[in-house]
Amino acid sequence: MKSLKDKAYDELKELIISGKLEANERIDEDFLSKSLNVSRTPVREAINRLEQEGWINIVPRKGMFVNNISLKEINDIFQVRSNLEPIILEMAFYKINREDLVSLKEKFLDFSNKNSLTPEEKKELDTLDNELHLLILRNCNNNFIIKMMENVYEHNMRIRNISSQPPIRRFDAIKEHINIIESILNDNLQNATEELKNHNLKAKEGFFHSLIEQ
């Protein structure tokens, strides 16, 4: 059973990742404690933890605010992803369950055959995206890397949730994920690594354009 501190942490972080708490929005401890049905103490502990992880900015004598998303943050995220994900892929390559990959590939193919995506389908696609990257990550068998990258992926999810990328980018990303999966299924580590690098480059460019246009 989760502690009240962990419950407040999880729910508050989800509000930020989903975009329900917007960038630069002021955080009201009293309101949160009431809405989350916990006392102020676990809310304060959750806020302190979220500040350490880069979700919240505490400004002395002014208050607590949801961190803004900047070009630097996007660059920082993809600097980590671009450098570490190829290494993670190599560590995990022969441990990844091929049946799981086939299942993911079929789901991506279903999306690739659509002409457009509903809001609910976009959420399903985002979940599928996360499943693939987490499948690779969790097979690297290094708890330190897994913990760090899960935090990176959560920040990436927040950017994706609030960005307004054109439909063509989503369909391009579907093809990129299929290419990664097929390369792994073909036991071609070199090609899978190149496909992963290309995907990260395109994703970074897409988020850059989205932020600049907002």
mmCIF file with all atom_site columns, N, CA, C and O in Angstrom, residues 139-180:
data_model
loop_
_atom_site.group_PDB
_atom_site.id
_atom_site.type_symbol
_atom_site.label_atom_id
_atom_site.label_alt_id
_atom_site.label_comp_id
_atom_site.label_asym_id
_atom_site.label_entity_id
_atom_site.label_seq_id
_atom_site.pdbx_PDB_ins_code
_atom_site.Cartn_x
_atom_site.Cartn_y
_atom_site.Cartn_z
_atom_site.occupancy
_atom_site.B_iso_or_equiv
_atom_site.pdbx_formal_charge
_atom_site.auth_seq_id
_atom_site.auth_comp_id
_atom_site.auth_asym_id
_atom_site.auth_atom_id
_atom_site.pdbx_PDB_model_num
ATOM 1   N N  . ASN A 1 139 ? 15.177 -4.250 -20.148 1.00 0.00 ? 139 ASN A N  1
ATOM 2   C CA . ASN A 1 139 ? 15.959 -5.445 -20.444 1.00 0.00 ? 139 ASN A CA 1
ATOM 3   C C  . ASN A 1 139 ? 17.459 -5.190 -20.407 1.00 0.00 ? 139 ASN A C  1
ATOM 4   O O  . ASN A 1 139 ? 18.243 -6.114 -20.655 1.00 0.00 ? 139 ASN A O  1
ATOM 5   N N  . CYS A 1 140 ? 17.856 -3.960 -20.095 1.00 0.00 ? 140 CYS A N  1
ATOM 6   C CA . CYS A 1 140 ? 19.293 -3.672 -20.004 1.00 0.00 ? 140 CYS A CA 1
ATOM 7   C C  . CYS A 1 140 ? 19.874 -4.203 -18.694 1.00 0.00 ? 140 CYS A C  1
ATOM 8   O O  . CYS A 1 140 ? 21.088 -4.310 -18.543 1.00 0.00 ? 140 CYS A O  1
ATOM 9   N N  . ASN A 1 141 ? 18.975 -4.502 -17.730 1.00 0.00 ? 141 ASN A N  1
ATOM 10  C CA . ASN A 1 141 ? 19.374 -5.146 -16.469 1.00 0.00 ? 141 ASN A CA 1
ATOM 11  C C  . ASN A 1 141 ? 20.345 -4.307 -15.652 1.00 0.00 ? 141 ASN A C  1
ATOM 12  O O  . ASN A 1 141 ? 21.263 -4.838 -15.022 1.00 0.00 ? 141 ASN A O  1
ATOM 13  N N  . ASN A 1 142 ? 20.137 -2.985 -15.668 1.00 0.00 ? 142 ASN A N  1
ATOM 14  C CA . ASN A 1 142 ? 20.952 -2.089 -14.839 1.00 0.00 ? 142 ASN A CA 1
ATOM 15  C C  . ASN A 1 142 ? 20.007 -1.129 -14.132 1.00 0.00 ? 142 ASN A C  1
ATOM 16  O O  . ASN A 1 142 ? 19.438 -0.238 -14.760 1.00 0.00 ? 142 ASN A O  1
ATOM 17  N N  . ASN A 1 143 ? 19.832 -1.330 -12.836 1.00 0.00 ? 143 ASN A N  1
ATOM 18  C CA . ASN A 1 143 ? 18.828 -0.569 -12.093 1.00 0.00 ? 143 ASN A CA 1
ATOM 19  C C  . ASN A 1 143 ? 19.113 0.927  -12.050 1.00 0.00 ? 143 ASN A C  1
ATOM 20  O O  . ASN A 1 143 ? 18.184 1.735  -12.000 1.00 0.00 ? 143 ASN A O  1
ATOM 21  N N  . PHE A 1 144 ? 20.383 1.315  -12.050 1.00 0.00 ? 144 PHE A N  1
ATOM 22  C CA . PHE A 1 144 ? 20.728 2.733  -12.026 1.00 0.00 ? 144 PHE A CA 1
ATOM 23  C C  . PHE A 1 144 ? 20.311 3.409  -13.334 1.00 0.00 ? 144 PHE A C  1
ATOM 24  O O  . PHE A 1 144 ? 19.744 4.508  -13.332 1.00 0.00 ? 144 PHE A O  1
ATOM 25  N N  . ILE A 1 145 ? 20.608 2.752  -14.446 1.00 0.00 ? 145 ILE A N  1
ATOM 26  C CA . ILE A 1 145 ? 20.218 3.288  -15.754 1.00 0.00 ? 145 ILE A CA 1
ATOM 27  C C  . ILE A 1 145 ? 18.705 3.337  -15.877 1.00 0.00 ? 145 ILE A C  1
ATOM 28  O O  . ILE A 1 145 ? 18.131 4.327  -16.351 1.00 0.00 ? 145 ILE A O  1
ATOM 29  N N  . ILE A 1 146 ? 18.029 2.271  -15.437 1.00 0.00 ? 146 ILE A N  1
ATOM 30  C CA . ILE A 1 146 ? 16.575 2.207  -15.546 1.00 0.00 ? 146 ILE A CA 1
ATOM 31  C C  . ILE A 1 146 ? 15.924 3.352  -14.773 1.00 0.00 ? 146 ILE A C  1
ATOM 32  O O  . ILE A 1 146 ? 15.039 4.039  -15.297 1.00 0.00 ? 146 ILE A O  1
ATOM 33  N N  . LYS A 1 147 ? 16.367 3.569  -13.553 1.00 0.00 ? 147 LYS A N  1
ATOM 34  C CA . LYS A 1 147 ? 15.772 4.630  -12.721 1.00 0.00 ? 147 LYS A CA 1
ATOM 35  C C  . LYS A 1 147 ? 15.978 6.006  -13.355 1.00 0.00 ? 147 LYS A C  1
ATOM 36  O O  . LYS A 1 147 ? 15.064 6.828  -13.395 1.00 0.00 ? 147 LYS A O  1
ATOM 37  N N  . MET A 1 148 ? 17.190 6.252  -13.845 1.00 0.00 ? 148 MET A N  1
ATOM 38  C CA . MET A 1 148 ? 17.480 7.549  -14.452 1.00 0.00 ? 148 MET A CA 1
ATOM 39  C C  . MET A 1 148 ? 16.666 7.758  -15.722 1.00 0.00 ? 148 MET A C  1
ATOM 40  O O  . MET A 1 148 ? 16.065 8.815  -15.928 1.00 0.00 ? 148 MET A O  1
ATOM 41  N N  . MET A 1 149 ? 16.609 6.740  -16.578 1.00 0.00 ? 149 MET A N  1
ATOM 42  C CA . MET A 1 149 ? 15.923 6.886  -17.857 1.00 0.00 ? 149 MET A CA 1
ATOM 43  C C  . MET A 1 149 ? 14.403 6.953  -17.697 1.00 0.00 ? 149 MET A C  1
ATOM 44  O O  . MET A 1 149 ? 13.721 7.597  -18.499 1.00 0.00 ? 149 MET A O  1
ATOM 45  N N  . GLU A 1 150 ? 13.857 6.306  -16.685 1.00 0.00 ? 150 GLU A N  1
ATOM 46  C CA . GLU A 1 150 ? 12.424 6.427  -16.441 1.00 0.00 ? 150 GLU A CA 1
ATOM 47  C C  . GLU A 1 150 ? 12.058 7.875  -16.157 1.00 0.00 ? 150 GLU A C  1
ATOM 48  O O  . GLU A 1 150 ? 11.011 8.364  -16.620 1.00 0.00 ? 150 GLU A O  1
ATOM 49  N N  . ASN A 1 151 ? 12.908 8.581  -15.424 1.00 0.00 ? 151 ASN A N  1
ATOM 50  C CA . ASN A 1 151 ? 12.675 10.002 -15.157 1.00 0.00 ? 151 ASN A CA 1
ATOM 51  C C  . ASN A 1 151 ? 12.786 10.813 -16.448 1.00 0.00 ? 151 ASN A C  1
ATOM 52  O O  . ASN A 1 151 ? 11.961 11.703 -16.709 1.00 0.00 ? 151 ASN A O  1
ATOM 53  N N  . VAL A 1 152 ? 13.773 10.501 -17.272 1.00 0.00 ? 152 VAL A N  1
ATOM 54  C CA . VAL A 1 152 ? 13.940 11.187 -18.556 1.00 0.00 ? 152 VAL A CA 1
ATOM 55  C C  . VAL A 1 152 ? 12.712 10.968 -19.433 1.00 0.00 ? 152 VAL A C  1
ATOM 56  O O  . VAL A 1 152 ? 12.188 11.900 -20.050 1.00 0.00 ? 152 VAL A O  1
ATOM 57  N N  . TYR A 1 153 ? 12.233 9.722  -19.492 1.00 0.00 ? 153 TYR A N  1
ATOM 58  C CA . TYR A 1 153 ? 11.068 9.403  -20.319 1.00 0.00 ? 153 TYR A CA 1
ATOM 59  C C  . TYR A 1 153 ? 9.814  10.118 -19.830 1.00 0.00 ? 153 TYR A C  1
ATOM 60  O O  . TYR A 1 153 ? 8.964  10.520 -20.633 1.00 0.00 ? 153 TYR A O  1
ATOM 61  N N  . GLU A 1 154 ? 9.690  10.271 -18.521 1.00 0.00 ? 154 GLU A N  1
ATOM 62  C CA . GLU A 1 154 ? 8.517  10.978 -17.986 1.00 0.00 ? 154 GLU A CA 1
ATOM 63  C C  . GLU A 1 154 ? 8.542  12.448 -18.387 1.00 0.00 ? 154 GLU A C  1
ATOM 64  O O  . GLU A 1 154 ? 7.495  13.020 -18.743 1.00 0.00 ? 154 GLU A O  1
ATOM 65  N N  . HIS A 1 155 ? 9.702  13.070 -18.367 1.00 0.00 ? 155 HIS A N  1
ATOM 66  C CA . HIS A 1 155 ? 9.816  14.459 -18.833 1.00 0.00 ? 155 HIS A CA 1
ATOM 67  C C  . HIS A 1 155 ? 9.524  14.533 -20.330 1.00 0.00 ? 155 HIS A C  1
ATOM 68  O O  . HIS A 1 155 ? 8.893  15.486 -20.804 1.00 0.00 ? 155 HIS A O  1
ATOM 69  N N  . ASN A 1 156 ? 9.978  13.532 -21.064 1.00 0.00 ? 156 ASN A N  1
ATOM 70  C CA . ASN A 1 156 ? 9.696  13.456 -22.500 1.00 0.00 ? 156 ASN A CA 1
ATOM 71  C C  . ASN A 1 156 ? 8.188  13.333 -22.748 1.00 0.00 ? 156 ASN A C  1
ATOM 72  O O  . ASN A 1 156 ? 7.635  13.964 -23.661 1.00 0.00 ? 156 ASN A O  1
ATOM 73  N N  . MET A 1 157 ? 7.519  12.530 -21.923 1.00 0.00 ? 157 MET A N  1
ATOM 74  C CA . MET A 1 157 ? 6.071  12.353 -22.040 1.00 0.00 ? 157 MET A CA 1
ATOM 75  C C  . MET A 1 157 ? 5.336  13.672 -21.833 1.00 0.00 ? 157 MET A C  1
ATOM 76  O O  . MET A 1 157 ? 4.370  13.980 -22.536 1.00 0.00 ? 157 MET A O  1
ATOM 77  N N  . ARG A 1 158 ? 5.794  14.462 -20.868 1.00 0.00 ? 158 ARG A N  1
ATOM 78  C CA . ARG A 1 158 ? 5.150  15.753 -20.613 1.00 0.00 ? 158 ARG A CA 1
ATOM 79  C C  . ARG A 1 158 ? 5.244  16.656 -21.839 1.00 0.00 ? 158 ARG A C  1
ATOM 80  O O  . ARG A 1 158 ? 4.259  17.280 -22.246 1.00 0.00 ? 158 ARG A O  1
ATOM 81  N N  . ILE A 1 159 ? 6.435  16.710 -22.441 1.00 0.00 ? 159 ILE A N  1
ATOM 82  C CA . ILE A 1 159 ? 6.619  17.550 -23.621 1.00 0.00 ? 159 ILE A CA 1
ATOM 83  C C  . ILE A 1 159 ? 5.705  17.074 -24.747 1.00 0.00 ? 159 ILE A C  1
ATOM 84  O O  . ILE A 1 159 ? 5.055  17.878 -25.428 1.00 0.00 ? 159 ILE A O  1
ATOM 85  N N  . ARG A 1 160 ? 5.639  15.759 -24.932 1.00 0.00 ? 160 ARG A N  1
ATOM 86  C CA . ARG A 1 160 ? 4.799  15.208 -25.992 1.00 0.00 ? 160 ARG A CA 1
ATOM 87  C C  . ARG A 1 160 ? 3.321  15.500 -25.740 1.00 0.00 ? 160 ARG A C  1
ATOM 88  O O  . ARG A 1 160 ? 2.565  15.800 -26.663 1.00 0.00 ? 160 ARG A O  1
ATOM 89  N N  . ASN A 1 161 ? 2.895  15.424 -24.470 1.00 0.00 ? 161 ASN A N  1
ATOM 90  C CA . ASN A 1 161 ? 1.482  15.639 -24.141 1.00 0.00 ? 161 ASN A CA 1
ATOM 91  C C  . ASN A 1 161 ? 1.015  17.059 -24.413 1.00 0.00 ? 161 ASN A C  1
ATOM 92  O O  . ASN A 1 161 ? -0.153 17.281 -24.745 1.00 0.00 ? 161 ASN A O  1
ATOM 93  N N  . ILE A 1 162 ? 1.917  18.023 -24.258 1.00 0.00 ? 162 ILE A N  1
ATOM 94  C CA . ILE A 1 162 ? 1.477  19.415 -24.406 1.00 0.00 ? 162 ILE A CA 1
ATOM 95  C C  . ILE A 1 162 ? 1.932  20.039 -25.725 1.00 0.00 ? 162 ILE A C  1
ATOM 96  O O  . ILE A 1 162 ? 1.617  21.194 -26.001 1.00 0.00 ? 162 ILE A O  1
ATOM 97  N N  . SER A 1 163 ? 2.662  19.279 -26.535 1.00 0.00 ? 163 SER A N  1
ATOM 98  C CA . SER A 1 163 ? 3.113  19.827 -27.818 1.00 0.00 ? 163 SER A CA 1
ATOM 99  C C  . SER A 1 163 ? 2.040  19.628 -28.876 1.00 0.00 ? 163 SER A C  1
ATOM 100 O O  . SER A 1 163 ? 1.188  18.741 -28.766 1.00 0.00 ? 163 SER A O  1
ATOM 101 N N  . SER A 1 164 ? 2.093  20.461 -29.882 1.00 0.00 ? 164 SER A N  1
ATOM 102 C CA . SER A 1 164 ? 1.106  20.388 -30.970 1.00 0.00 ? 164 SER A CA 1
ATOM 103 C C  . SER A 1 164 ? 1.816  20.002 -32.261 1.00 0.00 ? 164 SER A C  1
ATOM 104 O O  . SER A 1 164 ? 2.021  20.830 -33.146 1.00 0.00 ? 164 SER A O  1
ATOM 105 N N  . GLN A 1 165 ? 2.233  18.752 -32.341 1.00 0.00 ? 165 GLN A N  1
ATOM 106 C CA . GLN A 1 165 ? 2.955  18.291 -33.515 1.00 0.00 ? 165 GLN A CA 1
ATOM 107 C C  . GLN A 1 165 ? 1.985  18.003 -34.660 1.00 0.00 ? 165 GLN A C  1
ATOM 108 O O  . GLN A 1 165 ? 0.867  17.549 -34.432 1.00 0.00 ? 165 GLN A O  1
ATOM 109 N N  . PRO A 1 166 ? 2.397  18.254 -35.882 1.00 0.00 ? 166 PRO A N  1
ATOM 110 C CA . PRO A 1 166 ? 1.525  17.977 -37.039 1.00 0.00 ? 166 PRO A CA 1
ATOM 111 C C  . PRO A 1 166 ? 1.276  16.481 -37.178 1.00 0.00 ? 166 PRO A C  1
ATOM 112 O O  . PRO A 1 166 ? 2.118  15.667 -36.791 1.00 0.00 ? 166 PRO A O  1
ATOM 113 N N  . PRO A 1 167 ? 0.121  16.085 -37.728 1.00 0.00 ? 167 PRO A N  1
ATOM 114 C CA . PRO A 1 167 ? -0.203 14.665 -37.885 1.00 0.00 ? 167 PRO A CA 1
ATOM 115 C C  . PRO A 1 167 ? 0.877  13.872 -38.612 1.00 0.00 ? 167 PRO A C  1
ATOM 116 O O  . PRO A 1 167 ? 1.143  12.712 -38.274 1.00 0.00 ? 167 PRO A O  1
ATOM 117 N N  . ILE A 1 168 ? 1.538  14.493 -39.602 1.00 0.00 ? 168 ILE A N  1
ATOM 118 C CA . ILE A 1 168 ? 2.548  13.764 -40.367 1.00 0.00 ? 168 ILE A CA 1
ATOM 119 C C  . ILE A 1 168 ? 3.703  13.308 -39.484 1.00 0.00 ? 168 ILE A C  1
ATOM 120 O O  . ILE A 1 168 ? 4.305  12.248 -39.716 1.00 0.00 ? 168 ILE A O  1
ATOM 121 N N  . ARG A 1 169 ? 4.002  14.087 -38.433 1.00 0.00 ? 169 ARG A N  1
ATOM 122 C CA . ARG A 1 169 ? 5.100  13.694 -37.537 1.00 0.00 ? 169 ARG A CA 1
ATOM 123 C C  . ARG A 1 169 ? 4.735  12.425 -36.774 1.00 0.00 ? 169 ARG A C  1
ATOM 124 O O  . ARG A 1 169 ? 5.583  11.547 -36.580 1.00 0.00 ? 169 ARG A O  1
ATOM 125 N N  . ARG A 1 170 ? 3.484  12.324 -36.368 1.00 0.00 ? 170 ARG A N  1
ATOM 126 C CA . ARG A 1 170 ? 3.042  11.127 -35.647 1.00 0.00 ? 170 ARG A CA 1
ATOM 127 C C  . ARG A 1 170 ? 3.150  9.886  -36.527 1.00 0.00 ? 170 ARG A C  1
ATOM 128 O O  . ARG A 1 170 ? 3.584  8.831  -36.078 1.00 0.00 ? 170 ARG A O  1
ATOM 129 N N  . PHE A 1 171 ? 2.746  10.029 -37.794 1.00 0.00 ? 171 PHE A N  1
ATOM 130 C CA . PHE A 1 171 ? 2.805  8.881  -38.700 1.00 0.00 ? 171 PHE A CA 1
ATOM 131 C C  . PHE A 1 171 ? 4.251  8.540  -39.074 1.00 0.00 ? 171 PHE A C  1
ATOM 132 O O  . PHE A 1 171 ? 4.589  7.371  -39.261 1.00 0.00 ? 171 PHE A O  1
ATOM 133 N N  . ASP A 1 172 ? 5.105  9.560  -39.163 1.00 0.00 ? 172 ASP A N  1
ATOM 134 C CA . ASP A 1 172 ? 6.529  9.297  -39.391 1.00 0.00 ? 172 ASP A CA 1
ATOM 135 C C  . ASP A 1 172 ? 7.124  8.532  -38.209 1.00 0.00 ? 172 ASP A C  1
ATOM 136 O O  . ASP A 1 172 ? 7.926  7.612  -38.388 1.00 0.00 ? 172 ASP A O  1
ATOM 137 N N  . ALA A 1 173 ? 6.713  8.922  -36.996 1.00 0.00 ? 173 ALA A N  1
ATOM 138 C CA . ALA A 1 173 ? 7.221  8.257  -35.791 1.00 0.00 ? 173 ALA A CA 1
ATOM 139 C C  . ALA A 1 173 ? 6.781  6.796  -35.743 1.00 0.00 ? 173 ALA A C  1
ATOM 140 O O  . ALA A 1 173 ? 7.531  5.928  -35.270 1.00 0.00 ? 173 ALA A O  1
ATOM 141 N N  . ILE A 1 174 ? 5.565  6.527  -36.219 1.00 0.00 ? 174 ILE A N  1
ATOM 142 C CA . ILE A 1 174 ? 5.085  5.138  -36.280 1.00 0.00 ? 174 ILE A CA 1
ATOM 143 C C  . ILE A 1 174 ? 6.031  4.307  -37.156 1.00 0.00 ? 174 ILE A C  1
ATOM 144 O O  . ILE A 1 174 ? 6.452  3.207  -36.778 1.00 0.00 ? 174 ILE A O  1
ATOM 145 N N  . LYS A 1 175 ? 6.368  4.839  -38.331 1.00 0.00 ? 175 LYS A N  1
ATOM 146 C CA . LYS A 1 175 ? 7.277  4.125  -39.245 1.00 0.00 ? 175 LYS A CA 1
ATOM 147 C C  . LYS A 1 175 ? 8.648  3.928  -38.602 1.00 0.00 ? 175 LYS A C  1
ATOM 148 O O  . LYS A 1 175 ? 9.271  2.864  -38.747 1.00 0.00 ? 175 LYS A O  1
ATOM 149 N N  . GLU A 1 176 ? 9.122  4.946  -37.890 1.00 0.00 ? 176 GLU A N  1
ATOM 150 C CA . GLU A 1 176 ? 10.429 4.849  -37.234 1.00 0.00 ? 176 GLU A CA 1
ATOM 151 C C  . GLU A 1 176 ? 10.443 3.745  -36.181 1.00 0.00 ? 176 GLU A C  1
ATOM 152 O O  . GLU A 1 176 ? 11.414 2.986  -36.066 1.00 0.00 ? 176 GLU A O  1
ATOM 153 N N  . HIS A 1 177 ? 9.352  3.647  -35.411 1.00 0.00 ? 177 HIS A N  1
ATOM 154 C CA . HIS A 1 177 ? 9.271  2.599  -34.392 1.00 0.00 ? 177 HIS A CA 1
ATOM 155 C C  . HIS A 1 177 ? 9.210  1.208  -35.037 1.00 0.00 ? 177 HIS A C  1
ATOM 156 O O  . HIS A 1 177 ? 9.829  0.259  -34.544 1.00 0.00 ? 177 HIS A O  1
ATOM 157 N N  . ILE A 1 178 ? 8.480  1.103  -36.122 1.00 0.00 ? 178 ILE A N  1
ATOM 158 C CA . ILE A 1 178 ? 8.410  -0.187 -36.830 1.00 0.00 ? 178 ILE A CA 1
ATOM 159 C C  . ILE A 1 178 ? 9.795  -0.578 -37.355 1.00 0.00 ? 178 ILE A C  1
ATOM 160 O O  . ILE A 1 178 ? 10.197 -1.744 -37.256 1.00 0.00 ? 178 ILE A O  1
ATOM 161 N N  . ASN A 1 179 ? 10.526 0.390  -37.878 1.00 0.00 ? 179 ASN A N  1
ATOM 162 C CA . ASN A 1 179 ? 11.877 0.111  -38.385 1.00 0.00 ? 179 ASN A CA 1
ATOM 163 C C  . ASN A 1 179 ? 12.808 -0.374 -37.279 1.00 0.00 ? 179 ASN A C  1
ATOM 164 O O  . ASN A 1 179 ? 13.631 -1.279 -37.480 1.00 0.00 ? 179 ASN A O  1
ATOM 165 N N  . ILE A 1 180 ? 12.685 0.236  -36.102 1.00 0.00 ? 180 ILE A N  1
ATOM 166 C CA . ILE A 1 180 ? 13.501 -0.194 -34.953 1.00 0.00 ? 180 ILE A CA 1
ATOM 167 C C  . ILE A 1 180 ? 13.164 -1.640 -34.591 1.00 0.00 ? 180 ILE A C  1
ATOM 168 O O  . ILE A 1 180 ? 14.054 -2.481 -34.409 1.00 0.00 ? 180 ILE A O  1
#
